[in-house]
PDB file of C-alpha atoms in Angstrom:
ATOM      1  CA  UNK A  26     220.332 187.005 -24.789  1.00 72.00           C
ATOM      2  CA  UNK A  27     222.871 184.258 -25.200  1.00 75.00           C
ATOM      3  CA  UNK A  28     224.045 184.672 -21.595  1.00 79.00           C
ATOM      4  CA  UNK A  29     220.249 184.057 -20.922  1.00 82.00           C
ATOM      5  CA  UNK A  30     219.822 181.220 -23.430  1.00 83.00           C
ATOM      6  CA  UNK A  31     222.725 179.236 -21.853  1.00 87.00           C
ATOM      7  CA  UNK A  32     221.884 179.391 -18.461  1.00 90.00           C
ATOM      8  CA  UNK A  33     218.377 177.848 -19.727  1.00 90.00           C
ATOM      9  CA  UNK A  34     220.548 175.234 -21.352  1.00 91.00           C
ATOM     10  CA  UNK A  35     222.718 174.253 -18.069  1.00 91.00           C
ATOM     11  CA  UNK A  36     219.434 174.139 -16.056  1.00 89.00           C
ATOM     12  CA  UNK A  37     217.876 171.264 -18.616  1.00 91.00           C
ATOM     13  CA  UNK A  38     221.490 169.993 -19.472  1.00 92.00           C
ATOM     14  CA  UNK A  39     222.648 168.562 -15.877  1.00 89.00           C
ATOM     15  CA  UNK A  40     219.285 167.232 -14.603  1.00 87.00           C
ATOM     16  CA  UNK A  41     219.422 164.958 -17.690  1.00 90.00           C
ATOM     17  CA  UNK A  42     222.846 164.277 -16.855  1.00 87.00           C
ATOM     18  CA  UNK A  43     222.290 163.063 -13.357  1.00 82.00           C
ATOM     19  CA  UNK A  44     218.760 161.440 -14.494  1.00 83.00           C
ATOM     20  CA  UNK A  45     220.791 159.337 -17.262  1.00 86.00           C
ATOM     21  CA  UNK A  46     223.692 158.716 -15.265  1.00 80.00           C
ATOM     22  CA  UNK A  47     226.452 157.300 -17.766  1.00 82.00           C
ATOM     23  CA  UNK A  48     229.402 156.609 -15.221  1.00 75.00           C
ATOM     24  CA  UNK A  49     226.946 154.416 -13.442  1.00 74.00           C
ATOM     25  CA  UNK A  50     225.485 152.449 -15.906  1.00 81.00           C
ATOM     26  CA  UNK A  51     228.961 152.013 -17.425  1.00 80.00           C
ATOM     27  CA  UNK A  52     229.862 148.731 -15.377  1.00 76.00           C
ATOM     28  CA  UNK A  53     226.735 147.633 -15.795  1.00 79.00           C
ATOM     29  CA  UNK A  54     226.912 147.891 -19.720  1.00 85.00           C
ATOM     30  CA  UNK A  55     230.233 146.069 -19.662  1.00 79.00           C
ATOM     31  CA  UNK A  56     229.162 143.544 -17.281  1.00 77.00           C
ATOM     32  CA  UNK A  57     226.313 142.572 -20.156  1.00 82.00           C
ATOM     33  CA  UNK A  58     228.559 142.961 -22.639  1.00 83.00           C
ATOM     34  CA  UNK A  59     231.986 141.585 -21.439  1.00 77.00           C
ATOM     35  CA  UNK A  60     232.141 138.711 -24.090  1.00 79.00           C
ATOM     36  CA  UNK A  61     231.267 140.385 -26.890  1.00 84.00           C
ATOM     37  CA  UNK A  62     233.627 141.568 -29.492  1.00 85.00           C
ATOM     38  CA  UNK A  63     234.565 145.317 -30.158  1.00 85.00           C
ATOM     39  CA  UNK A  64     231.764 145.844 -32.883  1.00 88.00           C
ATOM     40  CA  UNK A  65     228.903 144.132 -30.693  1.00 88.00           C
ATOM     41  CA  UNK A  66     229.617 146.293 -28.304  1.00 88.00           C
ATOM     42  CA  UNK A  67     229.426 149.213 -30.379  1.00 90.00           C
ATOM     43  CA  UNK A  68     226.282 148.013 -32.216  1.00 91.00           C
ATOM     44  CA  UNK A  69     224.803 147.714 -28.751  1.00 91.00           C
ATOM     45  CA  UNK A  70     225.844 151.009 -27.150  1.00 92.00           C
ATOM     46  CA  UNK A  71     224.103 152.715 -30.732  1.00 94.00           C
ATOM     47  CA  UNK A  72     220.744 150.284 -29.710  1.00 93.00           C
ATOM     48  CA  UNK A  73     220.417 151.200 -27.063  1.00 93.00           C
ATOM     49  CA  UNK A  74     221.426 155.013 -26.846  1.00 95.00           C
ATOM     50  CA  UNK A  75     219.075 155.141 -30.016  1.00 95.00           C
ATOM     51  CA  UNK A  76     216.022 153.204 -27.589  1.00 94.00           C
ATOM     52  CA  UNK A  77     217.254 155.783 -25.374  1.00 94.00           C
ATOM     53  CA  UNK A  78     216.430 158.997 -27.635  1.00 95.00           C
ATOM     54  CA  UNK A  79     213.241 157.384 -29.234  1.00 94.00           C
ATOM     55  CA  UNK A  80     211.550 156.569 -25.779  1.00 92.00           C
ATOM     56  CA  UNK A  81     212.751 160.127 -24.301  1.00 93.00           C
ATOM     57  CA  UNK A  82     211.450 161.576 -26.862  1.00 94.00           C
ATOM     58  CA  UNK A  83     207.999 159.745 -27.668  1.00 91.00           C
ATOM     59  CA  UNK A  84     207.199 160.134 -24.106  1.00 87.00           C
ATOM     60  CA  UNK A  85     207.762 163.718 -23.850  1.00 88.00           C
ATOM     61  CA  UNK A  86     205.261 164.192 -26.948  1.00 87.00           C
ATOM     62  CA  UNK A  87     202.863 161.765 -26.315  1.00 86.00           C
ATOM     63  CA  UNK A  88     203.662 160.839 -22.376  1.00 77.00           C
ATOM     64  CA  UNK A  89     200.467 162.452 -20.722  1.00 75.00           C
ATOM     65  CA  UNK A  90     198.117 161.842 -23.872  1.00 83.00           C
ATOM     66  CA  UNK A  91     199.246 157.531 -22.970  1.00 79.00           C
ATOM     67  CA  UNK A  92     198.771 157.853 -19.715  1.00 78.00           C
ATOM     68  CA  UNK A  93     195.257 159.612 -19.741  1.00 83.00           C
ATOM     69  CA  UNK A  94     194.419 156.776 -22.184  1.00 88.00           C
ATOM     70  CA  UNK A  95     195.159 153.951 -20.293  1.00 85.00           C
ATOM     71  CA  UNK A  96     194.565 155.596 -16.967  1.00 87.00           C
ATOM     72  CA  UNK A  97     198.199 155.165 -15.393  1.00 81.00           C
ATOM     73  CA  UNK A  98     200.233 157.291 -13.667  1.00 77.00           C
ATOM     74  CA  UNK A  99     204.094 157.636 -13.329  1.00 71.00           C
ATOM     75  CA  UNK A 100     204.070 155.553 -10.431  1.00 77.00           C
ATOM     76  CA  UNK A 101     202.535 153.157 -12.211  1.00 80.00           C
ATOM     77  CA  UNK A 102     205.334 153.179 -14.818  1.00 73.00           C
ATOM     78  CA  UNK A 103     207.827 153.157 -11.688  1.00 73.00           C
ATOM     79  CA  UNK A 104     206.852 150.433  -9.977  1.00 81.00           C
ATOM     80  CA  UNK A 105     206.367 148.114 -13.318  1.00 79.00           C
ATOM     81  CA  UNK A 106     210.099 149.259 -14.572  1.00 72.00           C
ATOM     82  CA  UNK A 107     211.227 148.543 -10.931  1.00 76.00           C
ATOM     83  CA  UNK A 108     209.797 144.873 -11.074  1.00 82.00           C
ATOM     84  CA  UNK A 109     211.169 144.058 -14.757  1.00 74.00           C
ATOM     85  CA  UNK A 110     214.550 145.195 -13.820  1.00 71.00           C
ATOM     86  CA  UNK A 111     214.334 143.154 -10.294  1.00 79.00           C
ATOM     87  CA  UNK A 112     213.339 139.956 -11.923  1.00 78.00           C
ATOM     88  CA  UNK A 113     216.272 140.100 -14.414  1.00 69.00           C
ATOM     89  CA  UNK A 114     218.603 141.382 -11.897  1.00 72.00           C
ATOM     90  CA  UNK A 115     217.748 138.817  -9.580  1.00 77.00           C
ATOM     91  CA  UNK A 116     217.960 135.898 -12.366  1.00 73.00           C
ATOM     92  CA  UNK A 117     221.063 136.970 -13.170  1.00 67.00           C
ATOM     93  CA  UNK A 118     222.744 136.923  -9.350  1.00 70.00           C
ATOM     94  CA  UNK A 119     221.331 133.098  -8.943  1.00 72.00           C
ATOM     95  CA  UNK A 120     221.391 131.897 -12.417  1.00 66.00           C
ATOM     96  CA  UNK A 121     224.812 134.474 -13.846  1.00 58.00           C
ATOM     97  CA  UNK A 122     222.853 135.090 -17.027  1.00 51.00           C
ATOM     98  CA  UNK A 123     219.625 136.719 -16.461  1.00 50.00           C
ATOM     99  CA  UNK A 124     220.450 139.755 -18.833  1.00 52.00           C
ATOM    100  CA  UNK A 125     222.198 137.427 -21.489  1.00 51.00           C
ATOM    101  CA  UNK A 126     219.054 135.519 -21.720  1.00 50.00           C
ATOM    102  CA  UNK A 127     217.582 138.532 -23.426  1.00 52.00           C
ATOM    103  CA  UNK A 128     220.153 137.814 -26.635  1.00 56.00           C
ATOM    104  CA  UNK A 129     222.721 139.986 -27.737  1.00 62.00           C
ATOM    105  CA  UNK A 130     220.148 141.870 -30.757  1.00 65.00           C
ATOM    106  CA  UNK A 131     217.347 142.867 -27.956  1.00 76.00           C
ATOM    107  CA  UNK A 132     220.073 144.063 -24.698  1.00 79.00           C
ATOM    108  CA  UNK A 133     220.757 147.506 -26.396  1.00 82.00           C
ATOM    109  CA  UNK A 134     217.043 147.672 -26.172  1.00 86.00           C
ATOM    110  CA  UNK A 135     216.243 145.814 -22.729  1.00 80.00           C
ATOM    111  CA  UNK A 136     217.676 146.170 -19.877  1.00 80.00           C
ATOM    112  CA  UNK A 137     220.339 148.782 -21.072  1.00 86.00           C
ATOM    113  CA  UNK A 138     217.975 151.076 -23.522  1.00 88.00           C
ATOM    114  CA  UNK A 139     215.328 150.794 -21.257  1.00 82.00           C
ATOM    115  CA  UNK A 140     215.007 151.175 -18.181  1.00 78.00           C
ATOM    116  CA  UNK A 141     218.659 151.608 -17.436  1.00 83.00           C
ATOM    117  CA  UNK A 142     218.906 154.916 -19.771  1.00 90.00           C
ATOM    118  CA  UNK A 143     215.769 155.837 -20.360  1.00 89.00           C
ATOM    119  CA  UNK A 144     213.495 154.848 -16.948  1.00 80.00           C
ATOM    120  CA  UNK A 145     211.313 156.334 -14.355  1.00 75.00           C
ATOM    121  CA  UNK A 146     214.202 158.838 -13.475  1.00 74.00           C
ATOM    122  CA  UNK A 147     214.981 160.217 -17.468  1.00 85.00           C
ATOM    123  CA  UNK A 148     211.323 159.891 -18.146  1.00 84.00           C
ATOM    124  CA  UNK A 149     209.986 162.292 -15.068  1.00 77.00           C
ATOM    125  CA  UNK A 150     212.854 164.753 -15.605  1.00 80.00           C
ATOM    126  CA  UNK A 151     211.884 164.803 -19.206  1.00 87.00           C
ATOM    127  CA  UNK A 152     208.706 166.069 -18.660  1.00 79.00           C
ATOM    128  CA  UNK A 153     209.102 168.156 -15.928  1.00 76.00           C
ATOM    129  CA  UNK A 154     211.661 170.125 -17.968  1.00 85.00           C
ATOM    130  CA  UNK A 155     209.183 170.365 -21.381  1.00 86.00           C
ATOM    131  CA  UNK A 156     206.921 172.004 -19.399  1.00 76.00           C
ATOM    132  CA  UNK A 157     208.982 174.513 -17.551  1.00 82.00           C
ATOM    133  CA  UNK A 158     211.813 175.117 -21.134  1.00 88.00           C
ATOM    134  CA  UNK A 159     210.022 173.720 -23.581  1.00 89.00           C
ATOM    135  CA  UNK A 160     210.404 170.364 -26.240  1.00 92.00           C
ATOM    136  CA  UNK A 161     213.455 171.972 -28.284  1.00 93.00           C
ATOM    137  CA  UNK A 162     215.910 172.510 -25.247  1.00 94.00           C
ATOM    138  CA  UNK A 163     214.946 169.614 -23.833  1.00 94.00           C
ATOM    139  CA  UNK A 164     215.189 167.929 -26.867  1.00 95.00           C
ATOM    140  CA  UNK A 165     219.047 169.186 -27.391  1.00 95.00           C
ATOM    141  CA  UNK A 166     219.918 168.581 -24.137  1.00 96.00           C
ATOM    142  CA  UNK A 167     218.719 164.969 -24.280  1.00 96.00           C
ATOM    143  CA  UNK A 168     220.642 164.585 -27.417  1.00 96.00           C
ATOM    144  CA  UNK A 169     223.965 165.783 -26.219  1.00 96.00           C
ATOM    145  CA  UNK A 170     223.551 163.973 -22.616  1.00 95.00           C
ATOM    146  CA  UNK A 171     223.223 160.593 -25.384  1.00 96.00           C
ATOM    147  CA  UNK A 172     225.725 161.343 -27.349  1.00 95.00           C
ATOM    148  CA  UNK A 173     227.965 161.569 -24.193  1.00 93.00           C
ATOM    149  CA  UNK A 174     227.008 158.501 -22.913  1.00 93.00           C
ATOM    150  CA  UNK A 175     227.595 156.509 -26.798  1.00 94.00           C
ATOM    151  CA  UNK A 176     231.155 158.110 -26.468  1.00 90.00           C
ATOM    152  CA  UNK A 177     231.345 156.314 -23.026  1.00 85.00           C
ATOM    153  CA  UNK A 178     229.922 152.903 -23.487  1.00 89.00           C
ATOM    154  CA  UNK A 179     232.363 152.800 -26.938  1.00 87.00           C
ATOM    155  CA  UNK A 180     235.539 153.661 -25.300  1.00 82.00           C
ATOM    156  CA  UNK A 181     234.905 151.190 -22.417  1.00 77.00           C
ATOM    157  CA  UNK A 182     237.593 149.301 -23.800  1.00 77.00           C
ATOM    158  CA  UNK A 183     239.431 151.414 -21.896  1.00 77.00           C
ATOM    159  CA  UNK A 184     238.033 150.360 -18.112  1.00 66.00           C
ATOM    160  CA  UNK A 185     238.994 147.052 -18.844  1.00 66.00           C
ATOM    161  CA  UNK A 186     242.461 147.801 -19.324  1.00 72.00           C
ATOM    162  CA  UNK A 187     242.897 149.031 -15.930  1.00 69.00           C
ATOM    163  CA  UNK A 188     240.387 146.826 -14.019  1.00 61.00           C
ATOM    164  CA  UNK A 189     241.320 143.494 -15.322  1.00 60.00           C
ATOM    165  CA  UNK A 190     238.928 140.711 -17.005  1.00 55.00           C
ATOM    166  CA  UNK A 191     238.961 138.817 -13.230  1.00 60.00           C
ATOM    167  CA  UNK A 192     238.202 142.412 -11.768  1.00 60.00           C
ATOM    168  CA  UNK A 193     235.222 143.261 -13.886  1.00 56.00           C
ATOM    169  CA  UNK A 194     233.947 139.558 -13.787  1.00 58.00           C
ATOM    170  CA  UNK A 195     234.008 139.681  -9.618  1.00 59.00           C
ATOM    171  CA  UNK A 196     232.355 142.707  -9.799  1.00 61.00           C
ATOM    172  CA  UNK A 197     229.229 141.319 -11.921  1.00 61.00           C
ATOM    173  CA  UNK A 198     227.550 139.811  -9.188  1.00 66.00           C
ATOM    174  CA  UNK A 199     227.654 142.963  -7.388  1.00 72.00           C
ATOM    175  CA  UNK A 200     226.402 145.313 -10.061  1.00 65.00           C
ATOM    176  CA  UNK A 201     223.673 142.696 -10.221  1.00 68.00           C
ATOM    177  CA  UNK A 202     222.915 142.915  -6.477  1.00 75.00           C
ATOM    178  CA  UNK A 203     223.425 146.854  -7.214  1.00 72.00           C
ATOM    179  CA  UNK A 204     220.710 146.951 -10.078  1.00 68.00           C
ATOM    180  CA  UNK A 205     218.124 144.741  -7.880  1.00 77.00           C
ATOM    181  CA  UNK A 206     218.279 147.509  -5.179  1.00 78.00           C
ATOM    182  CA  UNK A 207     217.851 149.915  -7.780  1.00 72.00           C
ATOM    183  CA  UNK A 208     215.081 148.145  -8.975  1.00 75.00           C
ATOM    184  CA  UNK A 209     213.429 147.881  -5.122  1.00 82.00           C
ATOM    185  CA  UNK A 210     214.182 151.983  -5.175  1.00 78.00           C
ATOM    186  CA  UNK A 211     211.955 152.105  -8.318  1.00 73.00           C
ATOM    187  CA  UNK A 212     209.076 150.355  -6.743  1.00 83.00           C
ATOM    188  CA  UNK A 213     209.381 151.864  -3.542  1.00 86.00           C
ATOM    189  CA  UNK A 214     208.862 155.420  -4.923  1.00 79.00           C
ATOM    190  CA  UNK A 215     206.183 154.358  -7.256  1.00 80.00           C
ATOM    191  CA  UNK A 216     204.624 153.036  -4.012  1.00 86.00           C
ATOM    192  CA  UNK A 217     205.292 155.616  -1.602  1.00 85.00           C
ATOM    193  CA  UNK A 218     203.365 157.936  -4.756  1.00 80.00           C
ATOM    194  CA  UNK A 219     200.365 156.165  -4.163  1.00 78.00           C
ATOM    195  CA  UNK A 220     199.862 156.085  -0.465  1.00 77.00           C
ATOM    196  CA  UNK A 221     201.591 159.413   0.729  1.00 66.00           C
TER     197      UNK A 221
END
């Protein structure tokens, strides 16, 4: 029975992984948080792991019930994620402070809590899972995949260490060039979901 139990676990466990990605959005949440002290940072890897959970978990519950009530579709919620991220992605490769602009209280929330964590990918996987294992595996599994990526965002003291301040800051134009194709991916699959 535990043998059984576990294997159920695994199968909800690494989609969520892969859907959440931590290692990737790691230089990403350092970029947008490179001159903030050691307990900003902090505060904003809790924000926005804890956006994270809430969203994950409100749209598992209450994800079909929202969409039937406002007559959208996942695609829908692709393509408009896709264009939010693009427009601060691309302010921030011609400008260098399109996420910044957000302020330092609302980035745990936007663009790191949502939809960097918690987007199109997370939110799909999410409910294809609850209704294949159910809410309360899901549910654990989403709760251990975000408590694995807190543990990374606070200890990414330690990438800078070995990267350099001049590394990390060359590499924030690319990660912005990076998330804006990520963003084009989003709308692209929305799209392709509506004419097949």
């Amino acid at each position: 029975m535990a043998e059984i139990y576990f294997s159920k676990f695994i199968a909800v466990f690494i989609p969520l992984f892969i859907a959440i990605d931590g290692f990737g959005i790691l230089p990403i949440f350092f970029h947008l948080t490179e001159d903030m002290t050691s307990d900003e940072r902090n505060r904003i890897a809790l924000s926005s792991v804890f956006t994270g959970f809430v969203l994950a978990i409100s749209f598992m519950v209450l994800g079909d019930l929202i969409f039937q009530l406002l007559g959208i579709t996942v695609a829908d919620f692709m393509v408009a994620g896709g264009i939010l991220l693009l427009v601060i992605s691309v302010n921030d490769i011609v400008k260098g402070s399109g996420f910044k602009e957000t302020g330092k209280k609302t980035l745990g929330v936007v663009p790191i809590g949502t939809p960097l964590i918690t987007g199109p990918a997370t939110l799909t996987t999410c409910l294809v899972l609850v209704s294949k294992y159910g809410y309360l595996l899901v549910s654990i599994s989403l709760l251990i995949n975000l408590a694995i990526l807190y543990f990374i965002f606070r200890y990414s003291e330690i990438v800078k260490k070995f990267a350099g301040v001049d590394g990390l800051k060359g590499l924030g134009k690319i990660i912005s060039l990076l998330l804006a194709a990520i963003a084009v991916k989003f709308i692209r699959e929305g799209l392709l979901s509506f004419f097949p």
